[in-house]
Amino acid sequence: MANQLKDIVGNNATNESAQYDINQEEGKYAQSPVPPEKRKSWLGIAAIYFGMTASLSAFATGGALISGLTLMQSIMAAVLGTAILVFLFFIPTGYIGAREGFNTYIVGEAAFGSKGSNIATAFIVTIIPCVGWYGVQVSIAADALTEVFGGNQALTPWLMIFLGILFCLPAMFGVVSMAWLDYLAIPAILIITIYGFTRVMNMTGLEGLLNYEPATSQSIVWGGNLMVGSMVVGATFTADYTRWTKNKLSHVSYAGIAGNFPPLLILTIVAVMMGISATSIENVNEPWNIAEVMKVLGLPLISLALVIVMQWSTNITSSYSAGLALTKVFGWSRFWWTLIAAVVGTILSLLGIMQYFIGFLGILASFVAPAAGVMISEYFFVSKQTLNRKQGFYWPGILSWFIGGLGAYFIPFFIPAVNGAIIAALIYYLIHAIRSDTNNQAA
């Protein structure tokens, strides 16, 4: 398996020269397709997504769910949201990347134009959400590390700065470094999950968990939307990673299912249990802040230290994809743009982005999902699985995305993220169907 990870980008990194070649190829394929001979197994892609989803993002979302749902409702919401993420977003967008070999921002040129893609797929889908997520997760990790060092809050800003820079280093050097870190993070994830589950069952028990009632009642679809919002960015820029795997729908599907379902469901559900238990013991202001929850539950300091590893495995994907997007928009160096994205995310952490966590998820779900809907509609239904890249601003795509975003934000029915994606996809398809009929009549 280790050799497969080394081969994700088609190089055998056995010496410094080979490692340098890997970094060069990362930059070379930022705006050009990954050739077939560089494609490898889906296992490495699944490992990266396993590391990205098996993180404090899942714990944070689980904590957020209990603000409106019971235990059983939270479990149903987690299953619903994960299924939507994998089958509606990950597999369709990932298959485009595997077929064409391009990253999300080049794929977006077919739907939004070369300049429009800078707005819709680079800034809206990737740069803004990834930088925001980076800040959220640096905040959580810094809180956890503060507890490790005795709870001195004066240390927290300095820890944010330290972790903000540390977390982006593997992403600066590319996919190989990221995959290795993700495999190292899996034991940390298992340890925290076992610690948390054991402590909850000893302190609260199954009956206490089942008897929990939130102060404010919400619907299961509300919870599903939180789940989608927590990972819709990662499920939309899937092409960034699936372009490195073979052009097979089965490979993309395996990577999506293995990389998302086990970690998202297990960690989210355990986080729900931990949040309920902590809330029943003490008034927890932010049940989505795993550091606060773990402190209330009295988990060992080693578990808080392992939080850092988990966050590291997640934030590398945020900074990596933000770096790719910034390279698409401005050119220059993916290596340095990755660092800049991490610095901006760290600044947001210092400014207190964690206070706006739930609202942040809602905005992501509303305006990221429609961009994916437009790209899927363009590739599979309008251009019939041909990447028809366009120049400048392609207004049908931009208009469809904007209307879909407004629909997701203002229409309360069902899951806003799904509403927005479907609305945007339908509008885009109808515009082209009307154009086609008009052209046929003119001919």
Coordinates of C-alpha atoms in Angstrom, one line a residue:
M1 CA 0.0 0.0 0.0
A2 CA 2.9 2.4 0.7
N3 CA 4.2 1.8 -2.8
Q4 CA 0.7 2.6 -4.2
L5 CA 0.7 5.9 -2.3
K6 CA 4.1 6.8 -3.8
D7 CA 2.8 6.0 -7.2
I8 CA -0.3 8.3 -7.0
V9 CA 1.5 10.9 -9.1
G10 CA 3.4 8.4 -11.1
N11 CA 6.9 8.8 -9.5
N12 CA 9.0 6.6 -7.3
A13 CA 10.1 9.0 -4.6
T14 CA 13.2 7.0 -3.5
N15 CA 15.6 9.9 -3.4
E16 CA 15.8 13.7 -3.3
S17 CA 15.8 14.0 -7.1
A18 CA 12.6 12.0 -7.4
Q19 CA 10.9 14.0 -4.7
Y20 CA 11.8 17.1 -6.5
D21 CA 10.3 15.7 -9.7
I22 CA 7.0 15.1 -7.8
N23 CA 6.8 18.7 -6.8
Q24 CA 7.5 19.8 -10.3
E25 CA 4.7 17.5 -11.6
E26 CA 2.3 18.9 -9.0
G27 CA 2.9 22.4 -10.5
K28 CA 2.9 21.1 -14.1
Y29 CA -0.5 19.5 -13.8
A30 CA -2.1 22.4 -12.1
Q31 CA -3.4 23.6 -15.5
S32 CA -2.9 20.6 -17.7
P33 CA -4.4 17.0 -17.7
V34 CA -2.8 14.2 -15.9
P35 CA -1.8 11.7 -18.6
P36 CA -3.1 8.1 -18.5
E37 CA 0.4 6.6 -17.7
K38 CA 0.4 8.7 -14.4
R39 CA -2.9 7.3 -13.2
K40 CA -2.9 4.8 -10.4
S41 CA -5.2 2.9 -8.1
W42 CA -8.2 4.5 -6.3
L43 CA -6.8 3.5 -2.9
G44 CA -4.6 6.6 -2.5
I45 CA -7.6 8.9 -3.3
A46 CA -9.8 7.0 -0.9
A47 CA -7.0 7.4 1.8
I48 CA -6.9 11.2 1.2
Y49 CA -10.6 11.5 1.5
F50 CA -10.7 9.2 4.5
G51 CA -8.2 11.5 6.2
M52 CA -10.1 14.6 5.2
T53 CA -13.6 13.3 6.3
A54 CA -12.3 11.4 9.4
S55 CA -11.4 14.6 11.2
L56 CA -12.6 17.2 13.6
S57 CA -15.0 18.4 10.9
A58 CA -17.1 15.3 11.5
F59 CA -16.8 15.8 15.2
A60 CA -17.8 19.5 14.9
T61 CA -20.8 18.6 12.7
G62 CA -21.9 15.9 15.1
G63 CA -21.8 18.5 17.9
A64 CA -23.8 20.9 15.8
L65 CA -26.5 18.3 15.2
I66 CA -27.4 18.0 18.8
S67 CA -28.4 21.6 19.0
G68 CA -31.6 20.6 17.2
L69 CA -31.9 16.8 17.0
T70 CA -32.1 13.7 19.3
L71 CA -29.6 10.9 19.0
M72 CA -31.7 8.8 16.5
Q73 CA -32.6 11.8 14.5
S74 CA -28.9 12.8 14.3
I75 CA -28.0 9.3 13.0
M76 CA -30.6 9.5 10.3
A77 CA -29.5 13.0 9.3
A78 CA -25.9 11.7 9.1
V79 CA -26.8 8.9 6.8
L80 CA -28.9 11.1 4.6
G81 CA -26.3 13.8 4.4
T82 CA -23.5 11.4 3.6
A83 CA -25.5 9.6 0.9
I84 CA -26.2 13.0 -0.8
L85 CA -22.5 14.0 -0.6
V86 CA -21.3 10.8 -2.2
F87 CA -23.9 10.0 -4.8
L88 CA -25.1 13.5 -5.8
F89 CA -21.7 15.3 -5.6
F90 CA -18.6 13.2 -5.2
I91 CA -19.1 10.5 -7.8
P92 CA -20.4 12.8 -10.7
T93 CA -17.8 15.5 -10.2
G94 CA -15.1 12.9 -9.5
Y95 CA -15.9 11.0 -12.7
I96 CA -15.4 14.2 -14.7
G97 CA -11.9 14.5 -13.2
A98 CA -11.0 10.9 -13.9
R99 CA -12.2 11.1 -17.5
E100 CA -10.6 14.4 -18.4
G101 CA -7.6 14.5 -16.1
F102 CA -8.2 18.1 -15.2
N103 CA -8.7 19.7 -11.8
T104 CA -12.0 21.4 -10.7
Y105 CA -11.1 24.8 -11.9
I106 CA -10.3 23.7 -15.5
V107 CA -13.5 21.6 -15.5
G108 CA -15.4 24.7 -14.4
E109 CA -14.3 26.5 -17.6
A110 CA -16.8 24.4 -19.5
A111 CA -19.7 25.6 -17.3
F112 CA -18.6 29.2 -16.5
G113 CA -15.9 30.2 -19.0
S114 CA -12.2 30.7 -18.3
K115 CA -12.8 34.0 -16.4
G116 CA -16.2 32.9 -14.9
S117 CA -14.6 29.8 -13.5
N118 CA -12.3 32.0 -11.5
I119 CA -15.4 33.3 -9.7
A120 CA -17.7 30.2 -9.5
T121 CA -15.3 27.3 -9.1
A122 CA -12.1 28.9 -7.8
F123 CA -13.4 31.5 -5.4
I124 CA -16.9 30.3 -4.5
V125 CA -16.3 26.5 -4.5
T126 CA -12.7 26.5 -3.3
I127 CA -10.8 29.5 -2.1
I128 CA -13.3 31.1 0.2
P129 CA -14.7 27.8 1.7
C130 CA -11.3 26.2 2.0
V131 CA -9.7 29.2 3.6
G132 CA -12.6 29.5 6.0
W133 CA -12.5 25.8 6.9
Y134 CA -8.8 26.2 7.5
G135 CA -9.4 28.9 10.0
V136 CA -12.2 27.0 11.8
Q137 CA -10.0 23.9 12.2
V138 CA -6.9 25.8 13.3
S139 CA -9.1 27.3 16.0
I140 CA -10.3 23.9 17.2
A141 CA -6.8 22.4 17.2
A142 CA -5.4 25.4 19.0
D143 CA -8.1 25.1 21.7
A144 CA -7.2 21.4 22.1
L145 CA -3.4 22.1 22.3
T146 CA -4.1 24.9 24.8
E147 CA -5.7 22.3 27.1
V148 CA -2.6 20.0 26.7
F149 CA -0.5 22.9 27.9
G150 CA -2.6 23.4 31.0
G151 CA -5.4 25.6 29.8
N152 CA -3.5 28.9 29.6
Q153 CA -5.7 30.9 27.1
A154 CA -2.9 33.4 26.5
L155 CA -1.2 30.7 24.6
T156 CA -4.0 30.1 22.2
P157 CA -3.3 32.9 19.6
W158 CA 0.4 31.8 19.4
L159 CA -0.7 28.2 19.0
M160 CA -3.0 29.2 16.2
I161 CA -0.1 30.9 14.4
F162 CA 2.2 27.9 14.9
L163 CA -0.4 25.3 13.8
G164 CA -1.6 27.4 10.9
I165 CA 1.8 27.3 9.3
L166 CA 2.6 23.7 10.3
F167 CA -0.6 22.2 8.9
C168 CA 0.0 23.4 5.4
L169 CA 3.5 22.1 5.0
P170 CA 2.6 18.6 3.5
A171 CA 0.2 20.2 1.1
M172 CA 2.9 22.6 -0.2
F173 CA 4.9 19.5 -1.3
G174 CA 1.9 17.8 -3.0
V175 CA -0.3 14.7 -2.9
V176 CA 2.4 12.2 -1.9
S177 CA 3.1 13.9 1.4
M178 CA -0.7 14.3 2.0
A179 CA -1.4 10.6 1.5
W180 CA 1.4 9.6 3.9
L181 CA 0.1 11.9 6.6
D182 CA -3.5 10.6 6.1
Y183 CA -2.3 7.0 6.8
L184 CA -0.5 8.2 9.9
A185 CA -3.7 10.0 11.1
I186 CA -5.9 6.9 11.0
P187 CA -4.6 5.4 14.3
A188 CA -5.1 8.8 16.0
I189 CA -8.7 8.8 14.7
L190 CA -9.4 5.3 16.0
I191 CA -7.9 6.1 19.4
I192 CA -10.0 9.3 19.9
T193 CA -13.1 7.5 18.7
I194 CA -12.7 4.6 21.1
Y195 CA -11.8 6.9 24.0
G196 CA -14.8 9.0 23.4
F197 CA -17.3 6.2 22.9
T198 CA -16.0 4.3 26.0
R199 CA -16.2 7.4 28.2
V200 CA -19.8 8.2 27.0
M201 CA -21.1 4.8 27.6
N202 CA -19.6 4.7 31.1
M203 CA -20.8 8.2 32.1
T204 CA -24.1 8.5 30.3
G205 CA -25.1 5.1 29.0
L206 CA -27.4 4.2 26.1
E207 CA -30.5 5.1 28.0
G208 CA -29.2 8.6 28.8
L209 CA -28.3 9.2 25.2
L210 CA -31.7 8.0 23.9
N211 CA -33.5 10.3 26.4
Y212 CA -31.7 13.4 25.3
E213 CA -34.0 16.2 24.0
P214 CA -32.5 19.4 22.4
A215 CA -33.7 22.8 23.6
T216 CA -34.8 23.6 20.1
S217 CA -36.3 21.0 17.9
Q218 CA -35.3 20.8 14.2
S219 CA -36.0 18.4 11.3
I220 CA -33.9 15.6 10.0
V221 CA -33.5 17.4 6.7
W222 CA -32.1 20.4 8.7
G223 CA -29.5 18.0 10.0
G224 CA -28.9 16.5 6.6
N225 CA -28.2 20.0 5.3
L226 CA -25.6 20.6 8.1
M227 CA -23.9 17.3 7.0
V228 CA -23.9 18.4 3.4
G229 CA -22.7 21.9 4.3
S230 CA -19.8 20.4 6.3
M231 CA -18.4 18.5 3.4
V232 CA -19.9 19.8 0.2
V233 CA -16.8 21.7 -0.7
G234 CA -14.7 18.5 -0.5
A235 CA -17.3 16.6 -2.5
T236 CA -17.4 19.3 -5.2
F237 CA -13.6 19.7 -5.8
T238 CA -13.3 16.0 -6.1
A239 CA -11.7 16.3 -9.6
D240 CA -8.6 17.8 -7.9
Y241 CA -7.8 14.2 -6.7
T242 CA -9.7 11.8 -8.9
R243 CA -7.7 13.1 -11.9
W244 CA -4.9 11.0 -10.5
T245 CA -6.8 7.8 -10.7
K246 CA -7.8 5.6 -13.6
N247 CA -10.6 6.6 -15.9
K248 CA -13.2 4.2 -14.5
L249 CA -16.5 4.9 -12.8
S250 CA -15.9 2.0 -10.5
H251 CA -12.6 3.5 -9.3
V252 CA -14.2 6.8 -8.5
S253 CA -17.2 5.1 -6.8
Y254 CA -14.9 2.9 -4.7
A255 CA -12.9 6.0 -3.6
G256 CA -16.0 8.0 -2.8
I257 CA -17.7 5.2 -0.8
A258 CA -14.6 4.0 1.1
G259 CA -13.3 7.5 1.7
N260 CA -16.6 9.0 3.0
F261 CA -19.1 6.6 4.5
P262 CA -17.1 4.9 7.2
P263 CA -15.3 7.9 8.6
L264 CA -18.2 10.4 8.3
L265 CA -20.8 8.1 9.8
I266 CA -18.7 6.7 12.6
L267 CA -17.1 9.9 13.8
T268 CA -20.3 12.0 13.4
I269 CA -22.3 9.6 15.5
V270 CA -19.6 9.3 18.2
A271 CA -19.4 13.1 18.2
V272 CA -23.2 13.3 18.7
M273 CA -22.9 10.9 21.7
M274 CA -20.0 12.8 23.1
G275 CA -21.8 16.1 22.7
I276 CA -25.0 14.8 24.4
S277 CA -23.0 13.4 27.3
A278 CA -21.0 16.6 27.8
T279 CA -24.2 18.7 27.6
S280 CA -25.9 16.5 30.2
I281 CA -22.9 17.0 32.6
E282 CA -22.3 20.7 32.1
N283 CA -23.7 23.6 30.0
V284 CA -21.4 23.4 26.9
N285 CA -21.7 26.7 25.0
E286 CA -20.2 25.2 21.7
P287 CA -21.0 21.5 21.5
W288 CA -19.3 21.5 18.0
N289 CA -16.0 22.5 19.7
I290 CA -14.5 19.0 20.3
A291 CA -11.8 20.4 22.6
E292 CA -14.5 21.8 24.9
V293 CA -16.5 18.6 24.8
M294 CA -13.4 16.4 25.5
K295 CA -12.4 18.6 28.4
V296 CA -15.9 18.3 30.0
L297 CA -15.8 14.5 29.5
G298 CA -12.4 14.4 31.2
L299 CA -10.6 12.5 28.4
P300 CA -6.9 12.0 28.8
L301 CA -4.5 14.7 27.5
I302 CA -3.2 12.3 24.9
S303 CA -6.5 12.3 23.2
L304 CA -6.4 16.1 22.9
A305 CA -2.9 15.8 21.5
L306 CA -4.2 13.4 18.9
V307 CA -6.7 16.1 17.8
I308 CA -3.7 17.9 16.3
V309 CA -3.0 15.0 14.0
M310 CA -6.6 14.7 12.9
Q311 CA -6.8 18.4 12.1
W312 CA -3.5 18.2 10.2
S313 CA -4.9 15.5 7.9
T314 CA -7.9 17.6 7.1
N315 CA -6.3 21.0 6.7
I316 CA -3.8 19.8 4.1
T317 CA -6.7 19.2 1.7
S318 CA -8.1 22.7 2.4
S319 CA -4.7 24.5 1.7
Y320 CA -3.8 22.2 -1.2
S321 CA -7.1 22.9 -3.1
A322 CA -7.0 26.6 -2.3
G323 CA -3.5 26.7 -3.6
L324 CA -4.5 25.0 -6.8
A325 CA -7.4 27.5 -7.3
L326 CA -5.2 30.5 -6.6
T327 CA -2.8 29.2 -9.2
K328 CA -5.6 28.9 -11.7
V329 CA -6.7 32.5 -11.1
F330 CA -3.4 34.3 -10.7
G331 CA -0.7 31.9 -12.1
W332 CA 2.6 32.0 -10.3
S333 CA 3.4 29.0 -7.9
R334 CA 1.0 26.5 -6.4
F335 CA 3.7 25.9 -3.7
W336 CA 3.6 29.6 -2.5
W337 CA -0.2 30.1 -3.0
T338 CA -0.8 27.1 -0.7
L339 CA 1.2 28.9 2.0
I340 CA -0.7 32.1 1.4
A341 CA -4.0 30.4 1.7
A342 CA -2.9 28.9 5.1
V343 CA -1.8 32.3 6.3
V344 CA -5.1 33.9 5.5
G345 CA -7.0 31.0 7.2
T346 CA -4.9 31.4 10.2
I347 CA -5.7 35.1 10.4
L348 CA -9.4 34.2 10.3
S349 CA -8.8 31.8 13.2
L350 CA -7.3 34.7 15.1
L351 CA -10.3 36.9 14.3
G352 CA -12.7 34.3 15.8
I353 CA -14.3 32.6 12.8
M354 CA -15.3 29.7 15.1
Q355 CA -18.1 31.7 16.6
Y356 CA -19.9 31.6 13.2
F357 CA -19.6 27.9 12.6
I358 CA -23.2 26.9 12.0
G359 CA -24.0 29.9 9.8
F360 CA -20.8 29.2 7.9
L361 CA -22.0 25.7 7.1
G362 CA -25.4 27.0 5.9
I363 CA -23.8 29.5 3.5
L364 CA -21.5 26.8 2.1
A365 CA -24.4 24.5 1.5
S366 CA -26.4 27.2 -0.3
F367 CA -23.8 28.6 -2.7
V368 CA -21.3 25.8 -3.3
A369 CA -23.7 23.0 -4.3
P370 CA -25.3 25.0 -7.2
A371 CA -21.8 25.3 -8.8
A372 CA -21.5 21.6 -8.8
G373 CA -25.0 21.3 -10.3
V374 CA -24.1 23.5 -13.2
M375 CA -20.8 21.6 -13.9
I376 CA -22.6 18.2 -13.8
S377 CA -25.4 19.5 -16.1
E378 CA -22.9 20.9 -18.6
Y379 CA -20.7 17.9 -18.8
F380 CA -23.2 15.0 -18.7
F381 CA -26.4 16.5 -20.2
V382 CA -25.5 19.5 -22.4
S383 CA -22.1 18.5 -23.8
K384 CA -22.6 14.7 -23.6
Q385 CA -19.4 13.9 -21.7
T386 CA -17.2 16.2 -23.6
L387 CA -15.2 18.9 -21.9
N388 CA -16.2 22.0 -23.9
R389 CA -14.1 24.7 -22.4
K390 CA -15.2 28.3 -23.0
Q391 CA -13.4 31.6 -22.9
G392 CA -14.2 34.7 -20.8
F393 CA -17.4 34.8 -18.8
Y394 CA -20.0 32.2 -19.8
W395 CA -23.2 33.9 -18.5
P396 CA -25.6 30.9 -18.7
G397 CA -23.5 29.1 -16.2
I398 CA -22.9 32.1 -13.9
L399 CA -26.6 33.0 -14.0
S400 CA -27.7 29.4 -13.3
W401 CA -25.3 29.2 -10.4
F402 CA -26.5 32.5 -8.9
I403 CA -30.2 31.6 -9.2
G404 CA -29.5 28.2 -7.7
G405 CA -27.7 29.8 -4.8
L406 CA -30.6 32.1 -4.1
G407 CA -33.0 29.2 -4.3
A408 CA -31.0 27.2 -1.8
Y409 CA -30.8 30.1 0.5
F410 CA -34.4 31.2 0.5
I411 CA -36.4 28.0 -0.2
P412 CA -36.9 26.2 3.1
F413 CA -38.3 23.0 1.5
F414 CA -36.3 19.8 1.8
I415 CA -32.4 20.2 1.8
P416 CA -31.3 23.7 0.6
A417 CA -28.1 22.4 -0.9
V418 CA -29.8 19.8 -3.0
N419 CA -32.5 22.3 -4.0
G420 CA -29.8 24.7 -5.2
A421 CA -27.9 22.1 -7.1
I422 CA -31.1 20.8 -8.9
I423 CA -32.4 24.3 -9.6
A424 CA -29.0 25.4 -11.1
A425 CA -28.7 22.2 -13.2
L426 CA -32.2 22.5 -14.6
I427 CA -31.9 26.2 -15.4
Y428 CA -28.6 25.6 -17.2
Y429 CA -30.0 22.6 -19.2
L430 CA -33.2 24.5 -20.1
I431 CA -31.2 27.5 -21.4
H432 CA -29.3 25.3 -23.7
A433 CA -32.4 23.3 -24.7
I434 CA -34.1 26.6 -25.7
R435 CA -31.0 27.7 -27.6
S436 CA -30.8 24.4 -29.4
D437 CA -34.5 24.6 -30.5
T438 CA -34.1 28.3 -31.6
N439 CA -31.0 27.4 -33.7
N440 CA -32.8 24.4 -35.3
Q441 CA -35.8 26.6 -36.2
A442 CA -33.5 29.3 -37.7
A443 CA -31.8 26.6 -39.8

